[in-house]
Coordinates of C-alpha atoms and ligand atoms in Angstrom, one line a residue:
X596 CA 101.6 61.0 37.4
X597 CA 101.4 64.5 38.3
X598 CA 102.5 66.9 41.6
X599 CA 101.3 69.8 42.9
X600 CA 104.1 72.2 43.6
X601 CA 105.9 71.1 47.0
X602 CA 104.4 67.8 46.9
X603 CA 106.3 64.4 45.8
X604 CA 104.4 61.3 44.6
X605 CA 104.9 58.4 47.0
X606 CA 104.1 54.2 46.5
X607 CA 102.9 53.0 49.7
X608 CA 102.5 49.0 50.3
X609 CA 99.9 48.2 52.3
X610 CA 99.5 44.6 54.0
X611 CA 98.3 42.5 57.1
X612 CA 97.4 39.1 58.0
X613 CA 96.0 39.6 61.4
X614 CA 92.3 40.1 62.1
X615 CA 90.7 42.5 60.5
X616 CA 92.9 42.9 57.9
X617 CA 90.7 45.3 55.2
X618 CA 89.8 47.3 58.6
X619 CA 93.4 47.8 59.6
X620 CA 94.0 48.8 55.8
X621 CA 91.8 51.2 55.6
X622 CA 91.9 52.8 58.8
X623 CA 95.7 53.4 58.3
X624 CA 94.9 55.4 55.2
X625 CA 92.2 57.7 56.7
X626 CA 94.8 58.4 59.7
X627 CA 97.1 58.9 56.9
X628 CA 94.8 61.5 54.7
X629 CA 94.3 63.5 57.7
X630 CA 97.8 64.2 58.7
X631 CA 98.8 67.7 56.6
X632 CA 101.5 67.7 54.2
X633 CA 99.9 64.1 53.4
X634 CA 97.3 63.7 50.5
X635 CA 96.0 59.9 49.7
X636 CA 95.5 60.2 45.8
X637 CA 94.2 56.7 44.8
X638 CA 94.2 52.9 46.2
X639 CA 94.6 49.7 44.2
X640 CA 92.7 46.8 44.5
X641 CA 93.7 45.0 47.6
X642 CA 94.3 41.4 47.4
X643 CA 94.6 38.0 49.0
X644 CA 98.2 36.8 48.7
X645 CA 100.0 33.8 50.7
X646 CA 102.6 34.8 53.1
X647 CA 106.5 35.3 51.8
X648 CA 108.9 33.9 54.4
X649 CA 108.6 33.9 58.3
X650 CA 107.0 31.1 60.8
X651 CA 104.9 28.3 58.4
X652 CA 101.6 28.2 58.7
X653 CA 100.9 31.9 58.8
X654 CA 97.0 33.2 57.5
X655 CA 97.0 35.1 53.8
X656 CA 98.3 38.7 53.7
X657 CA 95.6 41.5 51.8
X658 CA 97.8 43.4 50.0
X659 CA 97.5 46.8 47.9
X660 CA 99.5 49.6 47.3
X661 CA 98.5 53.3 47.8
X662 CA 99.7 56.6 46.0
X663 CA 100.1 59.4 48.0
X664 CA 101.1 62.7 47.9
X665 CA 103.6 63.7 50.4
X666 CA 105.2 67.4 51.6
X667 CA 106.8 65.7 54.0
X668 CA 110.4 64.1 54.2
X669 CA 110.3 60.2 53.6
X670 CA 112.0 59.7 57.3
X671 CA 109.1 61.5 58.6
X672 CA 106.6 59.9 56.6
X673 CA 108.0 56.9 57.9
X674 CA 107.8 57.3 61.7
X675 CA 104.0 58.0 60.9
X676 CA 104.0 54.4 59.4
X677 CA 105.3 52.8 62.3
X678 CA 103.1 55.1 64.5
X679 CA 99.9 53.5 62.6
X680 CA 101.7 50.1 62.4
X681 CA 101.9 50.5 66.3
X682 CA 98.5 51.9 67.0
X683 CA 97.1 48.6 65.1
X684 CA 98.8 46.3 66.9
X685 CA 102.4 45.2 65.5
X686 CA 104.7 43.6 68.0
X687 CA 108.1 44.9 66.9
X688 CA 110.0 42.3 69.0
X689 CA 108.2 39.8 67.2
X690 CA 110.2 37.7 64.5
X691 CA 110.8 38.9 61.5
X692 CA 108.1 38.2 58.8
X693 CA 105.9 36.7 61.4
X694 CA 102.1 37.5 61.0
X695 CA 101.3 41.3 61.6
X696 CA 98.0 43.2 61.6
X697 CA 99.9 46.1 59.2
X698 CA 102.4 46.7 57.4
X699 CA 103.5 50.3 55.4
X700 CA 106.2 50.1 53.2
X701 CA 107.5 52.8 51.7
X702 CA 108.3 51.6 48.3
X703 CA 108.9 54.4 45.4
X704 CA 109.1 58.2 45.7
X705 CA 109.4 61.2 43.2
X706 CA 110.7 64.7 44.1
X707 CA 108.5 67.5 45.0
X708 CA 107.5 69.4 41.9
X709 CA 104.6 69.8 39.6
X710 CA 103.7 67.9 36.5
X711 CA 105.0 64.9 36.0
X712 CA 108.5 63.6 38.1
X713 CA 110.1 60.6 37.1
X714 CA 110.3 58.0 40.4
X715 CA 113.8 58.0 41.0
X716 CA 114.6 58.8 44.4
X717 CA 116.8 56.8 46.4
X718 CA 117.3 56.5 49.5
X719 CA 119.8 53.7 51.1
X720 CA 119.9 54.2 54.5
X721 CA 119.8 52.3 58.0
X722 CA 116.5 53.1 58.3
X723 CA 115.0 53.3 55.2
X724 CA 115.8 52.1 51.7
X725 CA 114.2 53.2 48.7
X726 CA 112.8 51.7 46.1
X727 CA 111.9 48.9 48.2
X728 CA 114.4 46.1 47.3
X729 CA 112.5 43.3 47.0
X730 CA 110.0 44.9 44.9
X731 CA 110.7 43.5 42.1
X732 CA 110.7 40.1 43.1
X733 CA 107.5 40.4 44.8
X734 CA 104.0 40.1 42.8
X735 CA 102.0 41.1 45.7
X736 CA 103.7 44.7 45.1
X737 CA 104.2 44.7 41.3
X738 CA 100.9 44.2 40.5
X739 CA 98.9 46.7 42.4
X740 CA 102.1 48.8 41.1
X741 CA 101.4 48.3 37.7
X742 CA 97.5 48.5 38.0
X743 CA 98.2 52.3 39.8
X744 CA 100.2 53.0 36.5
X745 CA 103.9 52.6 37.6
X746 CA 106.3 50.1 36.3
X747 CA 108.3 48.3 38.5
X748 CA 111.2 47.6 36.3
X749 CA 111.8 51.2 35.3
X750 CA 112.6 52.5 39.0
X751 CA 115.8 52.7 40.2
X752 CA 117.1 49.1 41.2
X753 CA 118.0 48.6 44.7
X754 CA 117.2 44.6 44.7
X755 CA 119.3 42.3 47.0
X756 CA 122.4 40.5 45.2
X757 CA 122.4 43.4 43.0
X758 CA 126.0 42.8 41.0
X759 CA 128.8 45.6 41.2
X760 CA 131.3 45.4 39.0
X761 CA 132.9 48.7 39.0
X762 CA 135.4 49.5 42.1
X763 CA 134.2 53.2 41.9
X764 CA 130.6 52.1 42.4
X765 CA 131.4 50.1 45.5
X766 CA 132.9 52.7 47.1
X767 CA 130.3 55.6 46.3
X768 CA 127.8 52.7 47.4
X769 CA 129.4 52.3 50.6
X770 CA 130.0 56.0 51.1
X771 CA 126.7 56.4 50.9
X772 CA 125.7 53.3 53.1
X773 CA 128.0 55.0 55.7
X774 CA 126.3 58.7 55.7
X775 CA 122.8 56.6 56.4
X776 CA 124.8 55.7 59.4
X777 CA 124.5 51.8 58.3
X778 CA 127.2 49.6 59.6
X779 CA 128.9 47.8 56.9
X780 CA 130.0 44.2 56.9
X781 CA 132.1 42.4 54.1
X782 CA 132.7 39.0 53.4
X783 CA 135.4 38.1 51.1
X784 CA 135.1 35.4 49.2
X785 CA 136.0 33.5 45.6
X786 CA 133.0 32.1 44.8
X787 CA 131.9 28.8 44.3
X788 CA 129.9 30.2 47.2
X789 CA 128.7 27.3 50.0
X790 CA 127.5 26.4 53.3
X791 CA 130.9 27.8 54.8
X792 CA 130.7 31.3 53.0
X793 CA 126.8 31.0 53.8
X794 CA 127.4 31.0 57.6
X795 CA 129.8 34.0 57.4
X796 CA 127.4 36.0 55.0
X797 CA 124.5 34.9 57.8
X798 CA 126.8 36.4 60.7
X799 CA 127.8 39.5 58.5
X800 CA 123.4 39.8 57.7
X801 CA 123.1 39.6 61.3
X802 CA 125.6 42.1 62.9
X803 CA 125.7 44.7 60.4
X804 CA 122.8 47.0 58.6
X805 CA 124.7 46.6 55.0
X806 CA 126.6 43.6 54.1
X807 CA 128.9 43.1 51.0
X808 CA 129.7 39.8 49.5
X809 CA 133.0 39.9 47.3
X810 CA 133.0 37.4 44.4
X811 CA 136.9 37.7 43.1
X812 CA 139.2 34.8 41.6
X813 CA 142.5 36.7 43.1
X814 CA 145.0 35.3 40.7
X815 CA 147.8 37.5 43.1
X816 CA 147.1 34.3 45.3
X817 CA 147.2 31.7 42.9
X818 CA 151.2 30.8 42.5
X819 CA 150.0 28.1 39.4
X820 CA 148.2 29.4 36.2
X821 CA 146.5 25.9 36.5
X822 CA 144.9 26.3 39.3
X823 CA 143.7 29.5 39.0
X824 CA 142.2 28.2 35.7
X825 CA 140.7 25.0 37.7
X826 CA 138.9 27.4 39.9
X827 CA 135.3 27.2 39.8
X828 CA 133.1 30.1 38.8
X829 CA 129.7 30.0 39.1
X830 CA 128.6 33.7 39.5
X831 CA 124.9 33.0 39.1
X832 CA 124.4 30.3 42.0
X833 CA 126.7 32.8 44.1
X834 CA 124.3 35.3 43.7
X835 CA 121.4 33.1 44.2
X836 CA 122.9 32.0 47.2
X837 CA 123.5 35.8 48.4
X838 CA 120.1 36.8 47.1
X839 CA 118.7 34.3 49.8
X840 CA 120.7 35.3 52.7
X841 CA 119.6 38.8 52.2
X842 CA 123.5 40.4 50.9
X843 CA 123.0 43.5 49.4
X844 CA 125.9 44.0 46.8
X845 CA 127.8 41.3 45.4
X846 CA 131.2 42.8 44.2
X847 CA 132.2 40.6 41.2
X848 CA 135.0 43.2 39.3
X849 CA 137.1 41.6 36.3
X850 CA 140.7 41.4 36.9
X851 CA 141.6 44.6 35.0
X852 CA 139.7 46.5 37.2
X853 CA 141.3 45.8 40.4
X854 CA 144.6 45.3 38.9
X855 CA 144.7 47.9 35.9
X856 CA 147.8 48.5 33.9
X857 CA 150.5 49.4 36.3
X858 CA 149.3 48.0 39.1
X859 CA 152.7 47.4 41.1
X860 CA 151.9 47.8 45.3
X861 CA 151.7 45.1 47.3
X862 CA 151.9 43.9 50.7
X863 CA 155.0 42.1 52.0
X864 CA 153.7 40.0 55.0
X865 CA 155.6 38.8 58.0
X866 CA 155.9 35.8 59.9
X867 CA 152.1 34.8 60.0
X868 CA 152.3 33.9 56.2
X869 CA 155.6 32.1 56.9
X870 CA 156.1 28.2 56.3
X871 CA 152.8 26.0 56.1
X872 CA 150.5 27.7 53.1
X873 CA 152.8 30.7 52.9
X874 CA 156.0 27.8 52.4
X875 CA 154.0 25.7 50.1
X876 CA 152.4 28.9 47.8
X877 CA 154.8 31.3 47.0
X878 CA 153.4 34.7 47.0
X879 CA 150.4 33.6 48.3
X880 CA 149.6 35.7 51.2
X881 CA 151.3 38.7 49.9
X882 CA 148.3 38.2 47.1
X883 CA 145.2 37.7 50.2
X884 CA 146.7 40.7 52.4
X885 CA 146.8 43.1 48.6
X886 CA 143.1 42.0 47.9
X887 CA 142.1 42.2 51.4
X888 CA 143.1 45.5 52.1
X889 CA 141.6 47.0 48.8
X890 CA 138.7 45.3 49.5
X891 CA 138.8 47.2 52.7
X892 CA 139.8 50.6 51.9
X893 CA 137.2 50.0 48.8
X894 CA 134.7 49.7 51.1
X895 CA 135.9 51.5 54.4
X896 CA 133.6 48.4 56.1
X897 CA 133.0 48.0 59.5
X898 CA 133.7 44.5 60.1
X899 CA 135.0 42.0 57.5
X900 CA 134.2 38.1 57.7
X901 CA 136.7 35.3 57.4
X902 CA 136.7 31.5 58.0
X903 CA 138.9 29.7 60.8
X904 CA 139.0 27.2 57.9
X905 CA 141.8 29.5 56.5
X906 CA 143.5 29.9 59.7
X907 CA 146.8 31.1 58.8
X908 CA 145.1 33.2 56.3
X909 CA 143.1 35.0 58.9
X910 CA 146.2 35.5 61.3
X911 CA 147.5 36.9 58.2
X912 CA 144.8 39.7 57.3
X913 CA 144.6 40.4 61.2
X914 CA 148.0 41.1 60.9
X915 CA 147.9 43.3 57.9
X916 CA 144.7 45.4 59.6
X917 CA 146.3 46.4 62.6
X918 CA 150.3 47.5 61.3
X919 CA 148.4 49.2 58.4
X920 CA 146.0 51.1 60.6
X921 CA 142.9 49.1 58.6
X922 CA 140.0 50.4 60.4
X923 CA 137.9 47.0 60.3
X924 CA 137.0 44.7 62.5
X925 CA 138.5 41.7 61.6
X926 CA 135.4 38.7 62.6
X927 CA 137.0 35.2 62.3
X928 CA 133.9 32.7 62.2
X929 CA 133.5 28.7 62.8
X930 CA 134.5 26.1 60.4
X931 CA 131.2 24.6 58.4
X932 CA 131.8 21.1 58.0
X933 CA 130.1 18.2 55.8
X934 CA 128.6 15.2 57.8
X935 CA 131.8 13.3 57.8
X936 CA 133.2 15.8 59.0
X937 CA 135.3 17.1 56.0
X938 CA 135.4 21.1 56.1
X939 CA 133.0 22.5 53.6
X940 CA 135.8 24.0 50.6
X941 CA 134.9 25.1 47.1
X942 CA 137.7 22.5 45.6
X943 CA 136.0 19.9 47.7
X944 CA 133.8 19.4 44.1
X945 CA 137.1 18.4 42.5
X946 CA 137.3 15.0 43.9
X947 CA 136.9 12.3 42.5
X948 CA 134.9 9.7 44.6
X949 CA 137.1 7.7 46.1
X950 CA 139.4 11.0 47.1
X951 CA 136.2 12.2 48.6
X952 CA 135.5 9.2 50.6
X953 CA 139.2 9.3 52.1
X954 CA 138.8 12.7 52.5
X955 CA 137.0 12.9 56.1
X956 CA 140.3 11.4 57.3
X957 CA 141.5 15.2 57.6
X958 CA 139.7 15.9 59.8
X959 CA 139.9 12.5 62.1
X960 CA 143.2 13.0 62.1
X961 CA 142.7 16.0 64.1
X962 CA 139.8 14.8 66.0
X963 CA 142.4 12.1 67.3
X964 CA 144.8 15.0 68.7
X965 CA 142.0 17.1 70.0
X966 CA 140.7 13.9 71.9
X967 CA 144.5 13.3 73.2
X968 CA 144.8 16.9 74.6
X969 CA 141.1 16.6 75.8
X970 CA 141.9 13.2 77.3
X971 CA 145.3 15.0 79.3
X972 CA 148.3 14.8 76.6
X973 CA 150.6 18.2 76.8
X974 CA 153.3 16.9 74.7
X975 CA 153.5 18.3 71.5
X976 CA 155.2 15.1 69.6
X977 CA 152.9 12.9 71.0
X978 CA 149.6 15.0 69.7
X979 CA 151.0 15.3 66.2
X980 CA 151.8 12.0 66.3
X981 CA 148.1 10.6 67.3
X982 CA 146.9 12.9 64.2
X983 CA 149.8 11.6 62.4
X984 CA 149.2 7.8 62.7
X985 CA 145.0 8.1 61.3
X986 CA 146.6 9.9 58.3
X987 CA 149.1 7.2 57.5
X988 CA 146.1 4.7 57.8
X989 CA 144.6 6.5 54.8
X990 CA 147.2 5.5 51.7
X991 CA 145.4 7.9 49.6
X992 CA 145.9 11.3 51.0
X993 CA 150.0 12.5 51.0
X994 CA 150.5 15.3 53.9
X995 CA 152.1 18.3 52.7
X996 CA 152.2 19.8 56.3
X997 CA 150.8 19.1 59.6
X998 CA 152.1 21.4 62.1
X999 CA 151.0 22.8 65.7
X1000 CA 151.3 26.2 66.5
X1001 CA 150.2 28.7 69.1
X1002 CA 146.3 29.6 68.9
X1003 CA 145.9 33.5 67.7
X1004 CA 149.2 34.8 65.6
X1005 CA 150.1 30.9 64.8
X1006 CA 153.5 31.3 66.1
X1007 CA 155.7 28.8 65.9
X1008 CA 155.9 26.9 69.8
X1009 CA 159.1 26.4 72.1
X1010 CA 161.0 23.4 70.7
X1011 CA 160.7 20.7 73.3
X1012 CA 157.9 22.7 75.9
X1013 CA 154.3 20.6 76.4
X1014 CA 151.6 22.6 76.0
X1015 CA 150.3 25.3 78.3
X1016 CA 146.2 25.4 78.7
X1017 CA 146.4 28.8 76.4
X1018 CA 146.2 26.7 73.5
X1019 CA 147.0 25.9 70.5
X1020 CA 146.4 25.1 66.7
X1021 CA 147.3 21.8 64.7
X1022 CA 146.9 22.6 60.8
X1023 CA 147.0 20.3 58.3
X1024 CA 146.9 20.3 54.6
X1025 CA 146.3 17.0 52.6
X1026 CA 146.2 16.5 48.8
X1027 CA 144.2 14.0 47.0
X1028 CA 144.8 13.2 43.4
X1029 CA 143.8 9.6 42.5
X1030 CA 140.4 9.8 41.2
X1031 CA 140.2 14.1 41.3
X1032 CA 140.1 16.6 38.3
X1033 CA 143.5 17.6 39.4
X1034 CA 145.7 17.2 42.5
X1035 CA 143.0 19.0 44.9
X1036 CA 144.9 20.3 48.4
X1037 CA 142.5 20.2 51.6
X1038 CA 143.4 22.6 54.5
X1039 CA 141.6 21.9 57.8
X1040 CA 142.9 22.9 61.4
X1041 CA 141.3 22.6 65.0
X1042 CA 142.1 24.3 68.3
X1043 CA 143.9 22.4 70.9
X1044 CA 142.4 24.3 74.4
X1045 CA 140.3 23.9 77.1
X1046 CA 137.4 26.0 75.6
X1047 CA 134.4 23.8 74.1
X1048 CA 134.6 23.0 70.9
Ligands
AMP1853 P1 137.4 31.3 49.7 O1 136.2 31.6 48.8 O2 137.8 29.9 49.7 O3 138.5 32.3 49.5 O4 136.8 31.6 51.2 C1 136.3 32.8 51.5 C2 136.1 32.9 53.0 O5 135.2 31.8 53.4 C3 137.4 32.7 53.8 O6 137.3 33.6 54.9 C4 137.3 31.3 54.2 O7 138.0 31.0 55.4 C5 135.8 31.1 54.4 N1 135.5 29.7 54.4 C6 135.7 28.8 53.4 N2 135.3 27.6 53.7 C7 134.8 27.7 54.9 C8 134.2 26.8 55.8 N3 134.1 25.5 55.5 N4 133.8 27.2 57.0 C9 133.9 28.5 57.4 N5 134.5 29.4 56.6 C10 134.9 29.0 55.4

């Protein structure tokens, strides 16, 4: 491919599946042609594909892919493709991937120069990202690519799920994200990704223009080698999973990277990581607020996602963000439960079946105190006792803690006070170990208020 002086070489997609679609095509490049600075070099074949994503049911796209050459900057060149995406017809309001008269995507660019210029501009920005990510993934695109002379594989890769590993990249990635003006939304995680850590990646893909999915095994948090070896890893299905919901970068470093020789800081926590998991795990939460706010400072984010599953844990990191001046909103986010009603965990897979079956008592037991408050009870003994008594009915889970505290910092309440209506939390953790890999700990905790649950 070669430039005239001044001009870049530029991959347009083209698409529609509303009425005339060819028309729509083709009219959107002659508007095109005739704006100067703008030069439509050739046109692939267009073709009939079946829609990708969106409402079922929706009419076959025509799809092609133009080359251009282009004087003018690519956020210019793409207000002119919403322009002509307007002028045919596109509601904007309408839901995303639903059927349009025309689409312009901007998927591959040069630089200006003559002769021939490599494709390797990138652009990652709130309004624009370039090369296309789902390019690759996307035959409608890599074939008219290819037939125009261009291969997909050899631009610069911008694909969803792409895999950092490097701490350095994740921050010049996110640097960059931020000058594009993106809002940028993390969501720490181990792995063993599921329905839980896919309802906070959903949130974070919702809110925020750029969202980060950290895959780490924190041993700082583990306080037994053997569990930190028992931990499941499964970094393809993670990114799968990530892939789907549309994460951009899944940050999967090795240990030596975020703890290198010498690595000796870390954060002392306070009384939110005191008795419950902070009694039963020494270390622990010293370990999650150290990851967390590397994590955080690694990626300067916006917002950062954590479960309510991991109550204490969250009061924990809110802590940690505000005394250290953590610039992050901290977005705590609704337990994900299984059917029976058993909070959605990566150890879950541990058990054994009959541990899995006695399991949903967890979260009965709290159902029964929520349904006491609910029902009028303010006294403190008698809630942990209704929880209490459905756990003793189940012989094969032992109770390692079941405490009530107050809602938000998880203080610990007024010896002998009922309950006021600002609420509180009971949290529980449970462990299982007759039929399991290994003795498998369940946390779970609801809110005792008058808000709907
Ligand atoms: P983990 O990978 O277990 O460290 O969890 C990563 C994040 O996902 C934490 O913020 C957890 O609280 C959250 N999470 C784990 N399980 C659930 C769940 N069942 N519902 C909502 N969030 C969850």
């Amino acid at each position: 491919m070669s430039t005239s002086p001044g001009l870049a070489t530029v991959y347009l997609g083209l698409g529609g599946n509303l009425g005339d679609r060819e028309a729509a095509i083709r009219t959107a490049l002659a508007h095109l042609g005739a704006v100067p600075g703008l030069k439509v070099r050739r046109v692939s074949a267009l073709r009939d594909t079946a829609a990708v994503g969106g409402p079922p049911g929706q009419p076959d796209h025509l799809n092609g892919v133009a080359e251009l050459q282009c004087a003018l900057p690519l956020p210019a060149l793409l207000a002119i493709c919403k322009q002509l995406e307007a002028e045919a017809g596109r509601d904007f309001t309408a839901e995303r991937n639903g059927p349009r008269p025309l689409d312009l995507d901007i998927l591959a660019a040069g630089r200006p120069g003559g002769g021939p210029a490599p494709l390797d501009v990138v652009v990652d920005t709130r309004d624009l990202t370039v090369p296309h990510p789902r390019l690759r993934e996307r035959a409608f695109v890599r074939e008219p690519l290819v037939e125009l002379g261009v291969d997909p594989d050899a631009l610069p890769n911008l694909e969803l799920a792409r895999t950092v590993r490097d701490p350095v990249d994740l921050a010049a990635t996110c640097r960059g994200w931020r000058r594009g003006d993106c809002v940028v939304g993390v969501v720490p995680t181990m792995g063993a990704l599921h329905a839980g850590h896919r309802a906070l990646m959903e949130r974070a893909r919702a809110e925020c223009d750029r969202v980060v999915a950290t895959v780490f095994v924190n041993p700082k948090q583990f306080d037994v080698a053997a569990d930190l070896d028992a931990y499941p890893r499964t970094l393809e299905q993670d990114r799968a999973l990530c892939r789907e919901v549309g994460v951009d970068v899944v940050f999967a470093p090795a240990v030596h990277a975020m703890y290198p020789t010498g690595f000796a800081s870390e954060i002392a926590v306070g009384a939110e990581g005191e008795g419950m998991e902070g009694g039963a795990r020494a270390g622990h939460f010293s370990g999650v607020a150290t990851v967390v706010a590397k994590l955080l400072n690694l990626t300067q984010a916006d917002r950062a996602y954590f479960g309510e599953k991991d109550a204490q844990q969250l009061a924990v990191v809110r802590r940690a963000v505000t005394d250290l001046e953590i610039q992050a909103e901290v977005v705590g986010c609704p337990i994900v439960r299984e059917p029976d009603g058993l909070a959605r965990s990566s150890r879950n897979a541990r058990l054994g079946p009959r541990d899995r079956a006695a399991a949903a008592v967890v979260h009965r037991a709290l159902r029964a105190a929520r349904d006491a408050f609910v029902a009028g009870e303010r006294d403190p003994a008698a809630l942990l006792a209704a929880a209490r008594a459905e756990l003793d009915a189940e012989p094969l889970g032992t109770v390692d803690y079941l405490e009530l505290r107050a809602e938000g910092d998880l203080g610990v309440l007024a010896a002998g006070r009922a309950l006021d209506d600002g609420g509180a939390r009971m949290l529980v953790a449970v462990r299982f170990d007759t039929d399991s890999e290994c003795a498998t700990r369940l946390l779970d905790n609801i809110s005792l208020s008058r808000a709907p649950q």
